[in-house]
Amino acid sequence: MNYETIFASLPDAVCVVDQEGKVVTINPALQRLLGWHLPDLSACTLADYLSGAIPDPAQALYWSIAVGQALDQGQATDLVLPAAIAAGGGAGTFITVTGAVAPWRDAAGQILGALLTVRPALLGATRDDIRERFAAMVAHELSSPLANIAAATDRLSDGRELRDSQRLRLLQILRTETHRLRRLLGQFLLEPAPPEATSPPRNIVTLRPLVQRVVQIFGLQERRHQVVAQFPADIPFVWGDAGRIEEVISNLVDHALRLAVPGSEVTIAVAELERGVGVTVSAATRQRPESEPPALALQLAQASVHALGSELSHRYDPVTGTHFCFTLQPVDGARDGEE
């Protein structure tokens, strides 16, 4: 029995991609569930197709990353949060599904490609399971600011003499992380703001001290990674909201630290681009932990970046790793020169 016969007999919807991420076969269950046809999928990679088929940018990013990690790192990912995917049966038709991505290996363990399995989201019978997973995911994301608050508190109360500047810095970290924690809780518990209340803010923000503060906050904890900042000597001020920008960078750094190869650096790079001021959080991500919860940090970062009038993009390079990027609008004629 060949592989295509096996896939055709499976009850779950299955899509198989090669080492380049291009679809090589789909089974009848996938055709019935989503109305997809192989000729429609062969023009691009599966990750690109998913980016267009999933309307939620955060979910599309998460599914695309999962495919890339299966191919590049041999990482299996359980896609437990329901996602709406465009069906091929007609415009505006979406099917809510969950799924999983796993590497496809030969007998010697070499990665030949990846398998994506998709199944309808059973919102009735599995609602308790989804609620438990979501609660665990929320707790996981809240753990980062709580850990930073605990570390700063320990430094203030360990009895050692601290200079006034050190004490002030720790108090600022406590204030920043408490605000971040409140904002995270608000995103989980409060009703979404109406569209007219989400226009991009127009405050002038200096990125250099903001990024340096994020580096200091994550430097409080003993970690296997170092967080570093990269700036040109001269950079424009930007329009935005300092608290929201800092929250985005913190969420991206926190997520990158969980993915990074042990002993590697996580970099926050700020650069002047033709279309604005770009902020990039990068990490070497060739190795992965055995299990990782869904990337809620990415969803929160995507929502905050969107509120700033920008978009969060992602790219993976086998040599340099994972890069998360967004762009901010510069303030004309106002620049921050390094002192």
Short mmCIF file of C-alpha atoms in Angstrom, two decimals:
data_model
loop_
_atom_site.label_atom_id
_atom_site.label_comp_id
_atom_site.label_asym_id
_atom_site.label_seq_id
_atom_site.Cartn_x
_atom_site.Cartn_y
_atom_site.Cartn_z
CA MET A 1 0.00 0.00 0.00
CA ASN A 2 1.54 3.35 -1.00
CA TYR A 3 1.38 6.58 0.98
CA GLU A 4 -1.36 8.19 -1.12
CA THR A 5 -3.62 5.18 -0.49
CA ILE A 6 -3.01 5.48 3.25
CA PHE A 7 -3.79 9.21 3.24
CA ALA A 8 -6.92 8.67 1.17
CA SER A 9 -8.26 6.19 3.73
CA LEU A 10 -7.74 8.44 6.77
CA PRO A 11 -10.91 9.91 8.35
CA ASP A 12 -9.12 13.16 9.25
CA ALA A 13 -8.50 15.79 6.59
CA VAL A 14 -4.82 15.63 5.64
CA CYS A 15 -2.53 17.86 3.58
CA VAL A 16 1.05 16.81 2.77
CA VAL A 17 3.81 19.27 1.84
CA ASP A 18 7.37 18.71 0.63
CA GLN A 19 10.59 20.12 2.10
CA GLU A 20 9.92 23.49 0.44
CA GLY A 21 6.45 23.70 1.97
CA LYS A 22 4.60 23.10 -1.31
CA VAL A 23 1.52 20.92 -1.27
CA VAL A 24 2.06 17.52 -2.91
CA THR A 25 -1.19 15.78 -2.01
CA ILE A 26 -4.46 16.20 -0.11
CA ASN A 27 -6.93 13.48 0.81
CA PRO A 28 -10.68 13.27 0.05
CA ALA A 29 -11.57 14.16 3.66
CA LEU A 30 -9.85 17.54 3.23
CA GLN A 31 -11.64 18.14 -0.06
CA ARG A 32 -14.99 17.38 1.59
CA LEU A 33 -14.31 19.50 4.68
CA LEU A 34 -12.82 22.65 3.13
CA GLY A 35 -13.56 22.28 -0.56
CA TRP A 36 -9.86 22.60 -1.40
CA HIS A 37 -8.47 21.15 -4.65
CA LEU A 38 -4.84 20.27 -5.33
CA PRO A 39 -4.41 22.46 -8.47
CA ASP A 40 -5.47 25.52 -6.45
CA LEU A 41 -2.81 24.79 -3.82
CA SER A 42 0.15 24.07 -6.08
CA ALA A 43 0.88 27.68 -7.05
CA CYS A 44 2.29 28.67 -3.63
CA THR A 45 3.49 27.22 -0.35
CA LEU A 46 1.00 25.98 2.22
CA ALA A 47 2.10 28.71 4.64
CA ASP A 48 1.31 31.40 2.07
CA TYR A 49 -2.03 29.79 1.25
CA LEU A 50 -2.98 29.63 4.94
CA SER A 51 -2.06 33.31 5.34
CA GLY A 52 -4.70 34.16 2.76
CA ALA A 53 -7.28 31.58 3.84
CA ILE A 54 -7.36 32.46 7.56
CA PRO A 55 -8.82 35.97 8.04
CA ASP A 56 -7.55 36.41 11.63
CA PRO A 57 -3.95 37.71 11.21
CA ALA A 58 -2.77 36.25 14.53
CA GLN A 59 -4.21 32.80 13.76
CA ALA A 60 -2.83 32.91 10.20
CA LEU A 61 0.61 33.80 11.59
CA TYR A 62 0.46 31.01 14.16
CA TRP A 63 -0.56 28.32 11.63
CA SER A 64 2.09 29.49 9.15
CA ILE A 65 4.80 29.45 11.83
CA ALA A 66 3.74 25.93 12.84
CA VAL A 67 4.23 24.68 9.28
CA GLY A 68 7.66 26.32 9.07
CA GLN A 69 8.76 24.85 12.40
CA ALA A 70 7.74 21.34 11.33
CA LEU A 71 9.83 21.65 8.17
CA ASP A 72 12.87 23.45 9.62
CA GLN A 73 13.05 22.08 13.15
CA GLY A 74 11.02 18.87 13.17
CA GLN A 75 8.62 20.44 15.69
CA ALA A 76 5.06 19.10 16.01
CA THR A 77 2.39 21.65 17.01
CA ASP A 78 -1.14 21.04 18.27
CA LEU A 79 -3.37 23.82 16.88
CA VAL A 80 -5.99 23.68 19.61
CA LEU A 81 -7.68 27.06 19.36
CA PRO A 82 -10.47 27.04 16.72
CA ALA A 83 -9.67 29.03 13.58
CA ALA A 84 -11.94 30.08 10.71
CA ILE A 85 -10.55 28.94 7.33
CA ALA A 86 -11.95 29.94 3.95
CA ALA A 87 -13.68 27.06 2.18
CA GLY A 88 -13.36 26.58 -1.55
CA GLY A 89 -17.09 26.15 -2.05
CA GLY A 90 -17.87 29.85 -2.39
CA ALA A 91 -16.86 33.39 -1.49
CA GLY A 92 -17.35 34.29 2.15
CA THR A 93 -17.71 30.66 3.31
CA PHE A 94 -15.62 29.76 6.35
CA ILE A 95 -15.24 26.53 8.33
CA THR A 96 -14.14 26.63 11.98
CA VAL A 97 -11.48 23.99 12.56
CA THR A 98 -8.65 22.86 14.81
CA GLY A 99 -5.66 20.85 13.65
CA ALA A 100 -2.09 19.70 14.09
CA VAL A 101 1.18 19.94 12.16
CA ALA A 102 3.89 17.28 12.32
CA PRO A 103 7.12 16.60 10.41
CA TRP A 104 7.09 13.81 7.80
CA ARG A 105 10.30 11.75 8.13
CA ASP A 106 11.90 8.87 6.29
CA ALA A 107 13.25 5.70 7.91
CA ALA A 108 16.55 7.44 8.70
CA GLY A 109 14.82 10.33 10.48
CA GLN A 110 15.37 12.89 7.72
CA ILE A 111 12.56 15.41 7.26
CA LEU A 112 10.83 14.86 3.93
CA GLY A 113 8.07 17.40 4.50
CA ALA A 114 5.17 17.96 6.87
CA LEU A 115 1.62 16.78 7.50
CA LEU A 116 -1.25 19.12 8.35
CA THR A 117 -4.35 17.46 9.76
CA VAL A 118 -7.57 19.44 10.08
CA ARG A 119 -10.80 18.58 11.86
CA PRO A 120 -14.03 20.48 12.55
CA ALA A 121 -14.01 22.35 15.86
CA LEU A 122 -16.45 20.53 18.16
CA LEU A 123 -17.55 23.53 20.18
CA GLY A 124 -20.15 21.53 22.10
CA ALA A 125 -18.51 18.35 23.35
CA THR A 126 -15.01 19.86 23.67
CA ARG A 127 -15.93 23.24 25.13
CA ASP A 128 -14.55 22.36 28.58
CA ASP A 129 -11.29 21.16 27.05
CA ILE A 130 -10.93 24.39 25.07
CA ARG A 131 -11.72 26.45 28.18
CA GLU A 132 -9.06 24.59 30.18
CA ARG A 133 -6.46 25.02 27.45
CA PHE A 134 -7.28 28.71 27.12
CA ALA A 135 -7.01 29.21 30.90
CA ALA A 136 -3.63 27.48 30.91
CA MET A 137 -2.50 29.63 27.97
CA VAL A 138 -3.58 32.84 29.74
CA ALA A 139 -1.72 31.81 32.91
CA HIS A 140 1.35 31.10 30.79
CA GLU A 141 1.32 34.58 29.25
CA LEU A 142 0.71 36.35 32.58
CA SER A 143 3.67 34.55 34.12
CA SER A 144 6.22 36.85 32.42
CA PRO A 145 5.20 40.19 33.99
CA LEU A 146 4.55 38.44 37.31
CA ALA A 147 8.06 36.98 37.25
CA ASN A 148 9.56 40.40 36.48
CA ILE A 149 7.57 42.00 39.30
CA ALA A 150 8.76 39.30 41.70
CA ALA A 151 12.39 39.74 40.63
CA ALA A 152 12.27 43.51 41.11
CA THR A 153 10.56 43.12 44.49
CA ASP A 154 13.21 40.65 45.64
CA ARG A 155 15.97 43.09 44.67
CA LEU A 156 14.30 45.87 46.67
CA SER A 157 13.75 43.72 49.77
CA ASP A 158 16.89 41.58 50.01
CA GLY A 159 18.52 43.89 52.55
CA ARG A 160 21.48 44.96 50.44
CA GLU A 161 22.25 48.64 50.05
CA LEU A 162 21.03 50.07 46.77
CA ARG A 163 21.94 53.36 45.21
CA ASP A 164 19.08 55.78 44.66
CA SER A 165 19.39 55.31 40.90
CA GLN A 166 19.11 51.51 41.28
CA ARG A 167 16.11 51.82 43.56
CA LEU A 168 14.42 54.23 41.15
CA ARG A 169 15.05 51.88 38.21
CA LEU A 170 13.52 48.93 40.09
CA LEU A 171 10.50 51.02 41.05
CA GLN A 172 10.05 52.03 37.42
CA ILE A 173 10.19 48.37 36.40
CA LEU A 174 7.54 47.52 38.99
CA ARG A 175 5.33 50.29 37.65
CA THR A 176 5.85 49.28 34.02
CA GLU A 177 5.20 45.58 34.58
CA THR A 178 2.16 46.27 36.75
CA HIS A 179 0.72 48.39 33.95
CA ARG A 180 1.52 45.63 31.45
CA LEU A 181 -0.19 43.06 33.69
CA ARG A 182 -3.29 45.22 33.96
CA ARG A 183 -3.38 45.69 30.19
CA LEU A 184 -3.06 41.94 29.62
CA LEU A 185 -5.92 41.26 32.02
CA GLY A 186 -7.97 43.94 30.31
CA GLN A 187 -7.49 42.28 26.93
CA PHE A 188 -8.80 39.02 28.35
CA LEU A 189 -11.71 40.35 30.40
CA LEU A 190 -13.05 43.55 28.85
CA GLU A 191 -15.34 44.04 25.89
CA PRO A 192 -13.59 45.17 22.69
CA ALA A 193 -13.45 48.90 22.15
CA PRO A 194 -15.71 50.31 19.42
CA PRO A 195 -14.02 51.04 16.08
CA GLU A 196 -14.08 54.80 16.57
CA ALA A 197 -12.11 54.42 19.82
CA THR A 198 -9.20 52.55 18.23
CA SER A 199 -7.69 55.25 16.00
CA PRO A 200 -3.87 55.28 16.10
CA PRO A 201 -2.54 57.51 18.93
CA ARG A 202 -0.60 60.67 18.06
CA ASN A 203 1.87 61.03 20.91
CA ILE A 204 5.57 61.64 20.26
CA VAL A 205 7.60 58.67 21.49
CA THR A 206 11.36 58.28 21.96
CA LEU A 207 12.21 54.66 21.21
CA ARG A 208 15.74 54.49 22.61
CA PRO A 209 14.96 54.71 26.36
CA LEU A 210 11.81 52.63 25.88
CA VAL A 211 13.74 49.73 24.32
CA GLN A 212 16.54 50.06 26.87
CA ARG A 213 13.94 49.74 29.65
CA VAL A 214 12.63 46.50 28.10
CA VAL A 215 16.21 45.15 28.04
CA GLN A 216 16.63 46.05 31.72
CA ILE A 217 13.33 44.42 32.69
CA PHE A 218 14.17 41.10 31.07
CA GLY A 219 17.69 41.30 32.46
CA LEU A 220 16.32 41.04 36.01
CA GLN A 221 15.71 37.30 35.74
CA GLU A 222 18.37 34.62 35.46
CA ARG A 223 17.94 33.36 31.91
CA ARG A 224 19.83 31.26 29.40
CA HIS A 225 19.62 34.13 26.92
CA GLN A 226 20.71 37.74 26.79
CA VAL A 227 18.43 40.46 25.44
CA VAL A 228 20.32 43.16 23.53
CA ALA A 229 19.31 46.35 21.72
CA GLN A 230 20.66 47.67 18.43
CA PHE A 231 20.27 51.35 17.50
CA PRO A 232 21.80 53.68 14.93
CA ALA A 233 23.45 56.77 16.34
CA ASP A 234 20.56 58.91 15.12
CA ILE A 235 16.91 57.88 14.84
CA PRO A 236 13.65 59.80 14.35
CA PHE A 237 11.05 60.14 17.07
CA VAL A 238 7.86 58.26 16.23
CA TRP A 239 4.12 58.76 16.59
CA GLY A 240 2.34 56.33 18.88
CA ASP A 241 1.64 55.37 22.47
CA ALA A 242 4.73 54.59 24.57
CA GLY A 243 2.95 52.12 26.84
CA ARG A 244 1.45 50.17 23.95
CA ILE A 245 4.73 50.11 21.99
CA GLU A 246 6.59 48.86 25.07
CA GLU A 247 3.91 46.19 25.60
CA VAL A 248 4.29 44.99 21.99
CA ILE A 249 8.07 44.75 22.26
CA SER A 250 7.82 43.02 25.66
CA ASN A 251 5.37 40.43 24.31
CA LEU A 252 7.56 39.74 21.28
CA VAL A 253 10.72 39.46 23.40
CA ASP A 254 8.95 37.17 25.86
CA HIS A 255 7.79 34.94 23.00
CA ALA A 256 11.25 34.98 21.36
CA LEU A 257 12.93 33.97 24.65
CA ARG A 258 10.74 30.87 24.79
CA LEU A 259 11.73 29.88 21.24
CA ALA A 260 15.41 30.78 21.23
CA VAL A 261 18.28 28.31 21.15
CA PRO A 262 19.85 28.08 24.65
CA GLY A 263 22.72 30.51 25.06
CA SER A 264 21.74 32.67 22.09
CA GLU A 265 20.81 36.36 22.05
CA VAL A 266 17.40 37.89 21.50
CA THR A 267 17.84 41.17 19.64
CA ILE A 268 15.64 44.27 19.52
CA ALA A 269 16.77 46.23 16.46
CA VAL A 270 15.50 49.71 15.58
CA ALA A 271 16.27 51.06 12.11
CA GLU A 272 15.18 53.93 9.89
CA LEU A 273 13.44 52.62 6.77
CA GLU A 274 12.03 54.28 3.68
CA ARG A 275 8.48 53.76 4.93
CA GLY A 276 9.11 54.64 8.60
CA VAL A 277 10.98 53.39 11.67
CA GLY A 278 11.16 49.61 11.85
CA VAL A 279 11.32 47.59 15.07
CA THR A 280 12.48 43.97 14.73
CA VAL A 281 12.70 41.31 17.48
CA SER A 282 14.93 38.43 16.38
CA ALA A 283 15.94 35.09 17.86
CA ALA A 284 17.79 31.97 16.72
CA THR A 285 15.04 29.33 16.77
CA ARG A 286 16.52 26.11 15.45
CA GLN A 287 15.64 24.20 18.61
CA ARG A 288 12.24 24.06 20.24
CA PRO A 289 10.92 22.96 23.63
CA GLU A 290 9.01 19.67 23.63
CA SER A 291 5.70 21.48 23.98
CA GLU A 292 4.59 25.08 23.54
CA PRO A 293 1.16 26.63 24.13
CA PRO A 294 -0.54 28.55 21.33
CA ALA A 295 1.16 31.88 20.72
CA LEU A 296 -1.21 34.15 22.60
CA ALA A 297 1.62 36.67 22.94
CA LEU A 298 1.55 37.00 19.15
CA GLN A 299 -2.19 37.61 19.17
CA LEU A 300 -1.83 40.32 21.81
CA ALA A 301 1.09 41.89 19.96
CA GLN A 302 -0.83 41.81 16.67
CA ALA A 303 -3.83 43.56 18.25
CA SER A 304 -1.63 46.25 19.81
CA VAL A 305 0.37 46.81 16.61
CA HIS A 306 -2.89 47.14 14.67
CA ALA A 307 -4.08 49.76 17.18
CA LEU A 308 -0.87 51.69 16.42
CA GLY A 309 -1.81 51.78 12.73
CA SER A 310 0.72 49.16 11.64
CA GLU A 311 0.90 45.40 11.02
CA LEU A 312 2.99 42.67 12.61
CA SER A 313 4.94 40.59 10.10
CA HIS A 314 7.00 37.43 10.55
CA ARG A 315 9.75 35.77 8.58
CA TYR A 316 11.97 32.78 9.20
CA ASP A 317 15.51 32.33 7.90
CA PRO A 318 17.36 29.01 8.41
CA VAL A 319 20.56 30.88 9.26
CA THR A 320 19.42 33.88 11.30
CA GLY A 321 16.23 32.46 12.83
CA THR A 322 12.84 34.05 13.50
CA HIS A 323 12.15 37.77 13.04
CA PHE A 324 9.02 39.69 14.11
CA CYS A 325 8.73 43.18 12.61
CA PHE A 326 6.47 46.22 12.70
CA THR A 327 6.83 49.80 11.48
CA LEU A 328 6.04 53.11 13.20
CA GLN A 329 5.42 56.50 11.61
CA PRO A 330 8.32 58.96 12.12
CA VAL A 331 7.87 62.52 13.37
CA ASP A 332 9.06 64.83 10.61
CA GLY A 333 12.10 66.87 11.57
CA ALA A 334 12.42 65.47 15.11
CA ARG A 335 15.31 63.12 15.79
CA ASP A 336 16.93 61.43 18.77
CA GLY A 337 20.72 61.57 18.62
CA GLU A 338 22.66 59.27 20.94
CA GLU A 339 24.31 61.27 23.70
#
